[in-house]
Amino acid sequence: MEFQDNIPIYQQIQKYLYKQIALGLIKPGEKIPSVRQLAVDLTVNVNTVQRALNEMNNEGILEVKRGLGSFVTTDINLITNKRQELIKETMSEFLESTRQLGLTPEETLKELKNYIEEENKSK
Amino acid sequence: MEFQDNIPIYQQIQKYLYKQIALGLIKPGEKIPSVRQLAVDLTVNVNTVQRALNEMNNEGILEVKRGLGSFVTTDINLITNKRQELIKETMSEFLESTRQLGLTPEETLKELKNYIEEENKSK
Amino acid sequence: MEFQDNIPIYQQIQKYLYKQIALGLIKPGEKIPSVRQLAVDLTVNVNTVQRALNEMNNEGILEVKRGLGSFVTTDINLITNKRQELIKETMSEFLESTRQLGLTPEETLKELKNYIEEENKSK
Amino acid sequence: MEFQDNIPIYQQIQKYLYKQIALGLIKPGEKIPSVRQLAVDLTVNVNTVQRALNEMNNEGILEVKRGLGSFVTTDINLITNKRQELIKETMSEFLESTRQLGLTPEETLKELKNYIEEENKSK
DNA sequence: GTGGTCTAGACCACA
DNA sequence: GTGGTCTAGACCACA
């Protein structure tokens, strides 16, 4: 057994921004806060923010314009694909967790269905 | 937004043991390795192991017998309940993750179904 | 007119390594010096070396193995493609330079031919 | 391996002017902008411009007339020779680049031919 | 003001 | 020993 490494902060920042974008909280073409502002908001070093944005720029999700700031891509396909990718990743991790608790994927599906139904009742 | 700290190692140990028990890899009534042995195996401080086992003893999942070692409870209900609890916890965290990606529980269920079907096909 | 920016050191390091690999001076599967060693050799900060290697790892040209070091990929196709890419880049820059001196691509070709012939004579 | 420093700005200015002249954008005998004007246009120190022009004056490409300004030589041979010199320099640097990628001059010629043909097709 | 690069140095994980 | 992450702080280029 190994113990969980901290997920690097720059990856956490990426995931945070991906979610904001996937949810439409930051819209296509919109400017995100400056690296310095994000660094302050997230109480993190400027370099760490830059590392996060840099990779997102390479992927095309962000367009970083020197002297102007960073903008969410207007390519909606890219955003949709990224969201789909994140969803798949979440599914995969979830099935791994339940597998470790002795559930097959099919049993997991059934358990999830039950869980949701019970939650709905309790409202 | 705050960044995730490491999950405390003692909790990771607990989760590890719960899973072993839930899966039946360690059977009801069975003796688990000594604190010292676990400490060596997991390259972790003895106190950390003790803290993990201590809580599990309070819950009744383990019976720590001084001078003899720690034994998994023979109360199958307790084990079943604990497993169910872990499953619910996993469900809850999963739904929170997909919610952050813009999925309702119902959509999540549909996506999971798709995901499993596609995985089965690709085998 | 703008003045040439310094090409970032990490990109210069990348180009240097690409050339070493393209020329077969570092062979597929071979270990390259450690980041710390490279940093010393190139009198550059460790982080700068790491930034260079990181991107090359993402491209697959290098396989960085934590605790072991960095190795040139054994995927010869990848290397060949990268070399071809660098060659095209060089061609493109060259044609741009000669265009600025008033030469069409065809004239450039003729001039290059002459240049090579004269060089061969003078040997 | 050493890293490329910035090419001195005054040399960049020279190259810029040479190209303008080589391309006939500034004609033989024509007056070029004043040192002060160039300094403003290029957002560069007056001394830097002066240093650039000074060398070009020594070569005879420019005739700096005190109180009147700087003029392109009317000696067409000089201009032609300078252009030829710049072309040779470009060829030489190009062959050095491709040599570092493992190409002989002859192979370089062939690659360039291919490159131009493919570019023409894609138009 | 906004992003880009680099350094020195610290601390961590893997082997 | 080898790579990975992060910080504080400096300096630069673009607008």
Short mmCIF file of C-alpha atoms (C1' of nucleotides) in Angstrom, two decimals:
data_model
loop_
_atom_site.label_atom_id
_atom_site.label_comp_id
_atom_site.label_asym_id
_atom_site.label_seq_id
_atom_site.Cartn_x
_atom_site.Cartn_y
_atom_site.Cartn_z
CA MET A 1 0.00 0.00 0.00
CA GLU A 2 1.22 3.48 -0.79
CA PHE A 3 0.03 6.68 0.65
CA GLN A 4 -1.57 9.32 -1.44
CA ASP A 5 0.69 11.99 -2.77
CA ASN A 6 -0.57 15.48 -2.62
CA ILE A 7 -1.99 16.34 -5.99
CA PRO A 8 0.23 19.18 -7.22
CA ILE A 9 -1.31 22.57 -6.67
CA TYR A 10 -0.97 23.55 -10.31
CA GLN A 11 -3.10 20.56 -11.29
CA GLN A 12 -5.69 21.48 -8.70
CA ILE A 13 -5.81 24.96 -10.20
CA GLN A 14 -6.29 23.47 -13.65
CA LYS A 15 -9.11 21.26 -12.47
CA TYR A 16 -10.73 24.19 -10.72
CA LEU A 17 -10.62 26.29 -13.88
CA TYR A 18 -11.76 23.42 -16.09
CA LYS A 19 -14.80 23.01 -13.90
CA GLN A 20 -15.57 26.72 -13.96
CA ILE A 21 -15.41 26.61 -17.74
CA ALA A 22 -17.30 23.32 -18.06
CA LEU A 23 -20.08 24.74 -15.92
CA GLY A 24 -20.19 27.91 -17.96
CA LEU A 25 -19.29 30.03 -14.94
CA ILE A 26 -16.51 31.43 -17.11
CA LYS A 27 -17.83 31.80 -20.64
CA PRO A 28 -16.08 31.19 -23.97
CA GLY A 29 -14.02 34.21 -24.93
CA GLU A 30 -14.16 35.62 -21.42
CA LYS A 31 -11.08 36.91 -19.66
CA ILE A 32 -9.99 35.11 -16.54
CA PRO A 33 -8.28 36.99 -13.70
CA SER A 34 -4.62 37.86 -14.20
CA VAL A 35 -1.97 35.45 -13.00
CA ARG A 36 -1.11 37.85 -10.24
CA GLN A 37 -4.71 38.19 -9.16
CA LEU A 38 -5.22 34.43 -9.18
CA ALA A 39 -2.03 34.01 -7.19
CA VAL A 40 -3.41 36.35 -4.53
CA ASP A 41 -6.89 34.81 -4.57
CA LEU A 42 -5.55 31.29 -4.28
CA THR A 43 -2.72 32.30 -1.93
CA VAL A 44 -0.26 30.62 -4.20
CA ASN A 45 2.88 31.69 -6.01
CA VAL A 46 2.65 33.43 -9.37
CA ASN A 47 4.83 30.78 -10.96
CA THR A 48 2.48 28.05 -9.84
CA VAL A 49 -0.45 29.78 -11.47
CA GLN A 50 1.56 30.31 -14.60
CA ARG A 51 2.46 26.67 -14.79
CA ALA A 52 -1.21 25.75 -14.60
CA LEU A 53 -2.25 28.24 -17.27
CA ASN A 54 0.66 27.35 -19.51
CA GLU A 55 -0.52 23.78 -20.00
CA MET A 56 -4.10 24.90 -20.55
CA ASN A 57 -2.79 27.29 -23.16
CA ASN A 58 -0.98 24.41 -24.90
CA GLU A 59 -4.20 22.44 -24.94
CA GLY A 60 -5.96 25.40 -26.47
CA ILE A 61 -8.51 25.76 -23.67
CA LEU A 62 -7.03 29.12 -22.79
CA GLU A 63 -5.56 31.74 -25.08
CA VAL A 64 -2.90 33.59 -23.16
CA LYS A 65 -2.24 36.98 -24.71
CA ARG A 66 0.89 38.68 -23.51
CA GLY A 67 0.18 42.07 -22.06
CA LEU A 68 -3.56 41.50 -22.19
CA GLY A 69 -4.42 38.51 -20.06
CA SER A 70 -5.79 35.00 -20.47
CA PHE A 71 -9.02 34.21 -22.27
CA VAL A 72 -11.20 31.12 -22.46
CA THR A 73 -11.18 29.66 -25.96
CA THR A 74 -14.17 30.40 -28.17
CA ASP A 75 -13.87 26.91 -29.62
CA ILE A 76 -16.87 25.30 -27.99
CA ASN A 77 -15.89 21.85 -29.23
CA LEU A 78 -12.66 22.00 -27.28
CA ILE A 79 -14.57 22.84 -24.14
CA THR A 80 -17.13 20.11 -24.67
CA ASN A 81 -14.42 17.55 -25.31
CA LYS A 82 -12.53 18.56 -22.21
CA ARG A 83 -15.66 18.28 -20.11
CA GLN A 84 -16.35 14.85 -21.55
CA GLU A 85 -12.79 13.83 -20.74
CA LEU A 86 -13.17 14.97 -17.15
CA ILE A 87 -16.44 13.08 -16.84
CA LYS A 88 -14.86 9.87 -18.10
CA GLU A 89 -12.00 10.29 -15.71
CA THR A 90 -14.43 10.70 -12.83
CA MET A 91 -16.36 7.59 -13.89
CA SER A 92 -13.20 5.56 -14.08
CA GLU A 93 -12.01 6.61 -10.64
CA PHE A 94 -15.44 5.95 -9.19
CA LEU A 95 -15.60 2.42 -10.55
CA GLU A 96 -12.12 1.78 -9.20
CA SER A 97 -13.26 2.89 -5.73
CA THR A 98 -16.33 0.69 -5.70
CA ARG A 99 -14.34 -2.22 -7.12
CA GLN A 100 -12.13 -1.95 -4.05
CA LEU A 101 -15.28 -2.28 -1.98
CA GLY A 102 -16.24 -5.47 -3.79
CA LEU A 103 -18.73 -4.10 -6.28
CA THR A 104 -18.79 -4.98 -9.97
CA PRO A 105 -19.64 -2.14 -12.34
CA GLU A 106 -23.17 -3.51 -12.68
CA GLU A 107 -23.63 -3.68 -8.91
CA THR A 108 -22.22 -0.19 -8.64
CA LEU A 109 -24.81 1.04 -11.10
CA LYS A 110 -27.58 -0.54 -9.07
CA GLU A 111 -26.26 0.88 -5.80
CA LEU A 112 -26.01 4.33 -7.35
CA LYS A 113 -29.59 4.09 -8.57
CA ASN A 114 -30.75 3.16 -5.08
CA TYR A 115 -28.70 5.91 -3.52
CA ILE A 116 -30.21 8.53 -5.80
CA GLU A 117 -33.74 7.27 -5.22
CA GLU A 118 -33.33 7.38 -1.46
CA GLU A 119 -31.85 10.83 -1.65
CA ASN A 120 -34.83 12.02 -3.70
CA LYS A 121 -37.27 10.54 -1.18
CA SER A 122 -35.60 12.26 1.73
CA LYS A 123 -36.13 15.65 0.18
CA MET B 1 -10.98 27.97 -3.09
CA GLU B 2 -8.63 26.04 -0.87
CA PHE B 3 -6.28 23.32 -1.80
CA GLN B 4 -6.58 19.80 -0.65
CA ASP B 5 -4.17 18.82 2.05
CA ASN B 6 -2.91 15.33 2.33
CA ILE B 7 -5.49 13.04 3.82
CA PRO B 8 -4.03 12.06 7.22
CA ILE B 9 -2.11 8.83 6.97
CA TYR B 10 -4.02 7.24 9.85
CA GLN B 11 -7.25 7.70 7.92
CA GLN B 12 -5.66 6.16 4.87
CA ILE B 13 -4.69 3.18 6.99
CA GLN B 14 -8.23 2.86 8.27
CA LYS B 15 -9.67 2.97 4.78
CA TYR B 16 -7.18 0.36 3.69
CA LEU B 17 -8.15 -1.98 6.51
CA TYR B 18 -11.88 -1.36 6.02
CA LYS B 19 -11.52 -2.36 2.41
CA GLN B 20 -9.59 -5.50 3.26
CA ILE B 21 -12.36 -6.45 5.68
CA ALA B 22 -15.19 -5.41 3.38
CA LEU B 23 -13.72 -7.54 0.62
CA GLY B 24 -13.34 -10.48 2.97
CA LEU B 25 -9.56 -10.49 2.52
CA ILE B 26 -9.38 -10.34 6.27
CA LYS B 27 -12.15 -12.50 7.72
CA PRO B 28 -14.36 -11.92 10.77
CA GLY B 29 -12.58 -13.05 13.91
CA GLU B 30 -9.22 -13.09 12.16
CA LYS B 31 -6.14 -11.53 13.71
CA ILE B 32 -4.61 -8.62 11.80
CA PRO B 33 -0.84 -8.05 11.81
CA SER B 34 0.68 -6.48 14.91
CA VAL B 35 0.96 -2.76 15.25
CA ARG B 36 4.69 -3.03 14.89
CA GLN B 37 4.38 -5.22 11.83
CA LEU B 38 1.92 -2.87 10.21
CA ALA B 39 4.18 0.06 11.03
CA VAL B 40 7.05 -1.67 9.23
CA ASP B 41 4.92 -2.83 6.28
CA LEU B 42 3.47 0.61 5.73
CA THR B 43 6.73 2.42 6.62
CA VAL B 44 4.85 4.50 9.07
CA ASN B 45 5.24 5.43 12.69
CA VAL B 46 3.88 2.99 15.30
CA ASN B 47 1.81 5.77 16.86
CA THR B 48 0.11 6.42 13.54
CA VAL B 49 -0.95 2.82 13.26
CA GLN B 50 -2.15 2.84 16.84
CA ARG B 51 -4.27 5.90 16.24
CA ALA B 52 -5.90 4.20 13.25
CA LEU B 53 -6.64 0.96 15.13
CA ASN B 54 -7.83 2.82 18.19
CA GLU B 55 -10.71 4.45 16.35
CA MET B 56 -11.63 1.21 14.66
CA ASN B 57 -11.70 -0.40 18.09
CA ASN B 58 -14.11 2.27 19.31
CA GLU B 59 -16.38 1.58 16.38
CA GLY B 60 -16.30 -2.09 17.26
CA ILE B 61 -14.91 -3.19 13.90
CA LEU B 62 -11.73 -4.28 15.62
CA GLU B 63 -11.26 -5.78 19.02
CA VAL B 64 -7.88 -4.85 20.35
CA LYS B 65 -6.87 -7.41 22.98
CA ARG B 66 -3.95 -6.26 25.04
CA GLY B 67 -1.06 -8.65 24.76
CA LEU B 68 -2.77 -10.69 22.06
CA GLY B 69 -3.24 -8.38 19.09
CA SER B 70 -6.14 -6.97 17.13
CA PHE B 71 -8.99 -9.05 15.75
CA VAL B 72 -11.70 -8.34 13.25
CA THR B 73 -15.11 -8.34 14.88
CA THR B 74 -17.25 -11.43 14.45
CA ASP B 75 -20.32 -9.23 14.30
CA ILE B 76 -21.13 -9.57 10.63
CA ASN B 77 -23.77 -6.87 10.83
CA LEU B 78 -21.17 -4.36 11.92
CA ILE B 79 -19.00 -5.24 8.96
CA THR B 80 -21.87 -5.11 6.53
CA ASN B 81 -22.96 -1.78 7.89
CA LYS B 82 -19.47 -0.36 7.67
CA ARG B 83 -19.16 -1.51 4.09
CA GLN B 84 -22.52 0.03 3.30
CA GLU B 85 -21.38 3.24 4.92
CA LEU B 86 -18.22 3.33 2.81
CA ILE B 87 -20.25 2.69 -0.30
CA LYS B 88 -22.63 5.54 0.51
CA GLU B 89 -19.72 7.82 1.16
CA THR B 90 -18.25 6.93 -2.22
CA MET B 91 -21.59 7.52 -3.93
CA SER B 92 -21.95 10.87 -2.28
CA GLU B 93 -18.47 12.02 -3.26
CA PHE B 94 -19.02 10.80 -6.79
CA LEU B 95 -22.26 12.72 -7.21
CA GLU B 96 -20.57 15.81 -5.85
CA SER B 97 -17.80 15.46 -8.45
CA THR B 98 -20.18 15.08 -11.35
CA ARG B 99 -22.33 17.92 -10.03
CA GLN B 100 -19.26 20.12 -10.31
CA LEU B 101 -19.11 19.10 -13.95
CA GLY B 102 -22.70 20.12 -14.49
CA LEU B 103 -24.41 16.74 -14.24
CA THR B 104 -27.59 16.07 -12.25
CA PRO B 105 -27.74 12.74 -10.40
CA GLU B 106 -29.98 11.38 -13.14
CA GLU B 107 -27.61 12.47 -15.88
CA THR B 108 -24.75 10.99 -13.91
CA LEU B 109 -26.55 7.68 -13.78
CA LYS B 110 -27.06 7.73 -17.54
CA GLU B 111 -23.43 8.66 -18.18
CA LEU B 112 -22.23 5.88 -15.90
CA LYS B 113 -24.43 3.38 -17.72
CA ASN B 114 -22.95 4.48 -21.03
CA TYR B 115 -19.45 4.36 -19.67
CA ILE B 116 -19.86 0.81 -18.42
CA GLU B 117 -21.42 -0.34 -21.68
CA GLU B 118 -18.61 1.10 -23.72
CA GLU B 119 -16.05 -0.44 -21.46
CA ASN B 120 -17.69 -3.82 -21.84
CA LYS B 121 -17.69 -3.49 -25.62
CA SER B 122 -14.02 -2.66 -25.74
CA LYS B 123 -13.13 -5.84 -23.94
CA MET C 1 10.57 46.59 -36.96
CA GLU C 2 10.93 44.73 -33.73
CA PHE C 3 14.05 43.50 -32.11
CA GLN C 4 14.72 39.87 -31.58
CA ASP C 5 13.78 38.54 -28.21
CA ASN C 6 16.21 36.23 -26.59
CA ILE C 7 15.11 32.73 -27.34
CA PRO C 8 14.29 31.28 -23.91
CA ILE C 9 17.09 29.18 -22.53
CA TYR C 10 14.82 26.21 -21.96
CA GLN C 11 13.98 26.18 -25.66
CA GLN C 12 17.64 26.36 -26.55
CA ILE C 13 18.25 23.37 -24.32
CA GLN C 14 15.46 21.50 -26.05
CA LYS C 15 16.86 22.26 -29.48
CA TYR C 16 20.30 21.21 -28.34
CA LEU C 17 19.01 17.88 -27.08
CA TYR C 18 16.84 17.32 -30.13
CA LYS C 19 19.88 17.75 -32.32
CA GLN C 20 21.96 15.37 -30.23
CA ILE C 21 19.20 12.81 -30.57
CA ALA C 22 18.54 13.48 -34.24
CA LEU C 23 22.24 13.03 -34.98
CA GLY C 24 22.32 9.80 -33.00
CA LEU C 25 24.84 11.22 -30.54
CA ILE C 26 22.43 10.18 -27.86
CA LYS C 27 20.89 6.86 -28.84
CA PRO C 28 17.32 5.60 -28.40
CA GLY C 29 16.86 4.22 -24.90
CA GLU C 30 20.00 5.90 -23.65
CA LYS C 31 20.05 7.83 -20.40
CA ILE C 32 20.79 11.52 -20.62
CA PRO C 33 22.64 13.30 -17.79
CA SER C 34 20.60 14.10 -14.68
CA VAL C 35 18.86 17.44 -14.44
CA ARG C 36 21.34 18.50 -11.84
CA GLN C 37 24.28 17.49 -13.99
CA LEU C 38 22.87 19.26 -17.02
CA ALA C 39 22.27 22.32 -14.90
CA VAL C 40 25.92 22.35 -13.92
CA ASP C 41 27.19 21.60 -17.44
CA LEU C 42 25.06 24.30 -19.01
CA THR C 43 25.52 26.70 -16.07
CA VAL C 44 21.82 27.08 -15.80
CA ASN C 45 19.27 26.62 -13.04
CA VAL C 46 17.86 23.18 -12.31
CA ASN C 47 14.33 24.45 -12.85
CA THR C 48 15.22 25.68 -16.30
CA VAL C 49 16.53 22.26 -17.28
CA GLN C 50 13.45 20.64 -15.84
CA ARG C 51 11.18 22.88 -17.83
CA ALA C 52 12.97 21.87 -21.01
CA LEU C 53 12.82 18.15 -20.24
CA ASN C 54 9.23 18.33 -19.08
CA GLU C 55 7.95 19.37 -22.50
CA MET C 56 10.09 16.78 -24.21
CA ASN C 57 8.60 14.21 -21.88
CA ASN C 58 5.10 15.32 -22.85
CA GLU C 59 6.01 14.92 -26.51
CA GLY C 60 7.27 11.43 -25.75
CA ILE C 61 10.82 12.09 -26.99
CA LEU C 62 12.09 11.59 -23.47
CA GLU C 63 10.85 9.22 -20.83
CA VAL C 64 11.50 10.76 -17.46
CA LYS C 65 11.56 8.13 -14.75
CA ARG C 66 11.39 9.49 -11.27
CA GLY C 67 14.32 8.38 -9.19
CA LEU C 68 16.09 6.92 -12.19
CA GLY C 69 16.70 9.65 -14.70
CA SER C 70 15.63 10.64 -18.19
CA PHE C 71 15.88 8.34 -21.18
CA VAL C 72 15.58 8.89 -24.90
CA THR C 73 12.50 7.18 -26.29
CA THR C 74 13.00 3.86 -28.06
CA ASP C 75 10.24 4.82 -30.47
CA ILE C 76 12.32 5.50 -33.55
CA ASN C 77 9.36 6.89 -35.45
CA LEU C 78 8.96 9.64 -32.91
CA ILE C 79 12.59 10.60 -33.32
CA THR C 80 12.42 10.52 -37.09
CA ASN C 81 9.30 12.65 -37.08
CA LYS C 82 10.83 15.18 -34.76
CA ARG C 83 13.92 15.42 -36.91
CA GLN C 84 11.77 15.92 -39.99
CA GLU C 85 9.86 18.62 -38.16
CA LEU C 86 13.05 20.43 -37.24
CA ILE C 87 14.25 20.19 -40.83
CA LYS C 88 11.04 21.70 -42.15
CA GLU C 89 11.26 24.48 -39.63
CA THR C 90 14.79 25.24 -40.75
CA MET C 91 13.72 25.26 -44.40
CA SER C 92 10.88 27.60 -43.67
CA GLU C 93 13.06 30.05 -41.76
CA PHE C 94 15.68 29.92 -44.48
CA LEU C 95 13.22 30.74 -47.23
CA GLU C 96 11.89 33.61 -45.15
CA SER C 97 15.42 35.01 -44.80
CA THR C 98 16.16 34.84 -48.49
CA ARG C 99 12.74 36.25 -49.33
CA GLN C 100 13.71 39.30 -47.29
CA LEU C 101 16.75 39.58 -49.52
CA GLY C 102 14.58 39.56 -52.61
CA LEU C 103 14.92 35.91 -53.63
CA THR C 104 12.02 33.70 -54.66
CA PRO C 105 12.16 30.09 -53.46
CA GLU C 106 13.31 29.02 -56.91
CA GLU C 107 16.07 31.61 -57.00
CA THR C 108 17.06 30.57 -53.50
CA LEU C 109 17.41 27.00 -54.68
CA LYS C 110 19.65 28.08 -57.55
CA GLU C 111 21.78 30.26 -55.27
CA LEU C 112 22.16 27.42 -52.80
CA LYS C 113 23.24 25.08 -55.58
CA ASN C 114 25.87 27.58 -56.72
CA TYR C 115 27.03 28.14 -53.19
CA ILE C 116 27.53 24.44 -52.58
CA GLU C 117 29.34 23.95 -55.89
CA GLU C 118 31.74 26.78 -55.14
CA GLU C 119 32.37 25.46 -51.69
CA ASN C 120 33.18 22.04 -53.11
CA LYS C 121 35.62 23.56 -55.60
CA SER C 122 37.45 25.48 -52.94
CA LYS C 123 38.20 22.33 -51.05
CA MET D 1 27.40 24.59 -25.10
CA GLU D 2 26.75 28.24 -24.57
CA PHE D 3 23.53 30.07 -24.94
CA GLN D 4 22.89 32.62 -27.58
CA ASP D 5 22.97 36.15 -26.35
CA ASN D 6 20.85 38.78 -27.94
CA ILE D 7 22.26 39.92 -31.22
CA PRO D 8 23.33 43.53 -30.58
CA ILE D 9 20.62 45.94 -31.56
CA TYR D 10 22.90 48.01 -33.73
CA GLN D 11 23.60 44.93 -35.86
CA GLN D 12 19.92 44.26 -36.13
CA ILE D 13 19.43 47.79 -37.37
CA GLN D 14 22.16 47.31 -39.96
CA LYS D 15 20.63 44.12 -41.22
CA TYR D 16 17.27 45.80 -41.42
CA LEU D 17 18.67 48.66 -43.51
CA TYR D 18 20.70 46.33 -45.71
CA LYS D 19 17.58 44.40 -46.52
CA GLN D 20 15.62 47.55 -47.32
CA ILE D 21 18.37 48.58 -49.69
CA ALA D 22 18.86 45.11 -51.15
CA LEU D 23 15.17 44.91 -51.89
CA GLY D 24 15.18 48.35 -53.49
CA LEU D 25 12.75 49.69 -50.90
CA ILE D 26 15.30 52.42 -50.32
CA LYS D 27 16.84 53.37 -53.66
CA PRO D 28 20.43 54.30 -54.50
CA GLY D 29 21.07 57.94 -53.73
CA GLU D 30 17.95 58.19 -51.59
CA LYS D 31 18.00 59.83 -48.18
CA ILE D 32 17.19 57.59 -45.24
CA PRO D 33 15.36 58.96 -42.20
CA SER D 34 17.35 61.03 -39.74
CA VAL D 35 19.17 59.42 -36.88
CA ARG D 36 16.70 60.95 -34.50
CA GLN D 37 13.76 59.77 -36.56
CA LEU D 38 15.12 56.24 -36.74
CA ALA D 39 15.77 56.27 -33.02
CA VAL D 40 12.13 57.18 -32.42
CA ASP D 41 10.79 54.73 -34.99
CA LEU D 42 12.82 51.87 -33.61
CA THR D 43 12.45 53.00 -29.97
CA VAL D 44 16.15 52.82 -29.59
CA ASN D 45 18.83 55.14 -28.34
CA VAL D 46 20.25 57.69 -30.78
CA ASN D 47 23.76 56.43 -30.11
CA THR D 48 22.73 52.94 -31.11
CA VAL D 49 21.47 54.18 -34.46
CA GLN D 50 24.59 56.21 -34.95
CA ARG D 51 26.79 53.23 -34.30
CA ALA D 52 24.87 51.25 -36.91
CA LEU D 53 25.06 53.98 -39.55
CA ASN D 54 28.68 54.68 -38.81
CA GLU D 55 29.79 51.20 -39.82
CA MET D 56 27.66 51.31 -42.91
CA ASN D 57 29.29 54.59 -43.79
CA ASN D 58 32.71 53.00 -43.46
CA GLU D 59 31.67 50.26 -45.82
CA GLY D 60 30.51 52.88 -48.27
CA ILE D 61 26.93 51.67 -48.39
CA LEU D 62 25.82 54.89 -46.79
CA GLU D 63 27.20 58.34 -47.21
CA VAL D 64 26.64 60.31 -44.08
CA LYS D 65 26.66 64.00 -44.92
CA ARG D 66 26.95 66.18 -41.90
CA GLY D 67 24.06 68.54 -41.63
CA LEU D 68 22.19 66.90 -44.49
CA GLY D 69 21.52 63.34 -43.44
CA SER D 70 22.48 59.87 -44.64
CA PHE D 71 22.15 58.72 -48.22
CA VAL D 72 22.31 55.34 -49.86
CA THR D 73 25.34 55.02 -52.10
CA THR D 74 24.81 55.43 -55.83
CA ASP D 75 27.46 52.78 -56.42
CA ILE D 76 25.25 49.97 -57.54
CA ASN D 77 28.11 47.50 -57.47
CA LEU D 78 28.59 48.09 -53.79
CA ILE D 79 24.93 47.39 -53.15
CA THR D 80 24.95 44.29 -55.31
CA ASN D 81 28.04 43.01 -53.57
CA LYS D 82 26.60 43.63 -50.14
CA ARG D 83 23.44 41.81 -51.07
CA GLN D 84 25.50 38.95 -52.42
CA GLU D 85 27.46 38.89 -49.18
CA LEU D 86 24.28 38.72 -47.11
CA ILE D 87 23.00 35.92 -49.28
CA LYS D 88 26.18 33.93 -48.84
CA GLU D 89 26.06 34.46 -45.11
CA THR D 90 22.50 33.18 -45.06
CA MET D 91 23.47 30.12 -47.12
CA SER D 92 26.35 29.38 -44.82
CA GLU D 93 24.23 29.62 -41.68
CA PHE D 94 21.55 27.47 -43.27
CA LEU D 95 23.98 24.72 -44.19
CA GLU D 96 25.37 24.80 -40.67
CA SER D 97 21.87 24.34 -39.25
CA THR D 98 21.04 21.40 -41.47
CA ARG D 99 24.47 19.89 -40.83
CA GLN D 100 23.55 19.87 -37.15
CA LEU D 101 20.49 17.87 -38.12
CA GLY D 102 22.60 15.33 -39.93
CA LEU D 103 22.21 16.54 -43.52
CA THR D 104 25.05 16.93 -45.99
CA PRO D 105 24.90 19.97 -48.29
CA GLU D 106 23.67 17.73 -51.11
CA GLU D 107 20.93 16.24 -48.95
CA THR D 108 20.00 19.71 -47.82
CA LEU D 109 19.59 20.77 -51.43
CA LYS D 110 17.31 17.85 -52.11
CA GLU D 111 15.25 18.48 -48.97
CA LEU D 112 14.88 22.12 -49.90
CA LYS D 113 13.71 21.18 -53.39
CA ASN D 114 11.11 18.85 -51.90
CA TYR D 115 10.02 21.46 -49.43
CA ILE D 116 9.48 24.08 -52.11
CA GLU D 117 7.60 21.65 -54.34
CA GLU D 118 5.27 20.65 -51.55
CA GLU D 119 4.68 24.26 -50.64
CA ASN D 120 3.79 25.05 -54.24
CA LYS D 121 1.34 22.16 -54.36
CA SER D 122 -0.41 23.27 -51.21
CA LYS D 123 -1.15 26.69 -52.69
"C1'" DG E 1 -0.89 46.33 -15.93
"C1'" DT E 2 -0.25 41.63 -17.99
"C1'" DG E 3 2.32 37.60 -19.03
"C1'" DG E 4 7.28 35.19 -19.59
"C1'" DT E 5 11.69 33.66 -17.95
"C1'" DC E 6 15.08 32.63 -14.68
"C1'" DT E 7 17.39 31.91 -10.25
"C1'" DA E 8 18.39 30.19 -5.51
"C1'" DG E 9 16.90 27.48 -2.40
"C1'" DA E 10 13.74 24.50 0.17
"C1'" DC E 11 11.36 20.26 0.78
"C1'" DC E 12 9.34 15.98 -0.97
"C1'" DA E 13 8.86 11.12 -3.29
"C1'" DC E 14 10.95 7.20 -5.45
"C1'" DA E 15 14.92 3.71 -5.62
"C1'" DG F 1 21.04 9.97 -6.22
"C1'" DT F 2 17.17 11.31 -9.37
"C1'" DG F 3 13.19 13.86 -10.58
"C1'" DG F 4 8.92 16.99 -8.90
"C1'" DT F 5 6.90 20.96 -6.76
"C1'" DC F 6 6.77 25.34 -4.78
"C1'" DT F 7 8.21 29.93 -3.20
"C1'" DA F 8 10.20 34.69 -3.23
"C1'" DG F 9 11.96 37.73 -5.87
"C1'" DA F 10 14.19 39.76 -9.93
"C1'" DC F 11 14.06 41.43 -14.56
"C1'" DC F 12 12.06 41.60 -19.18
"C1'" DA F 13 8.57 42.38 -23.23
"C1'" DC F 14 4.16 43.91 -24.79
"C1'" DA F 15 0.27 47.48 -24.51
#
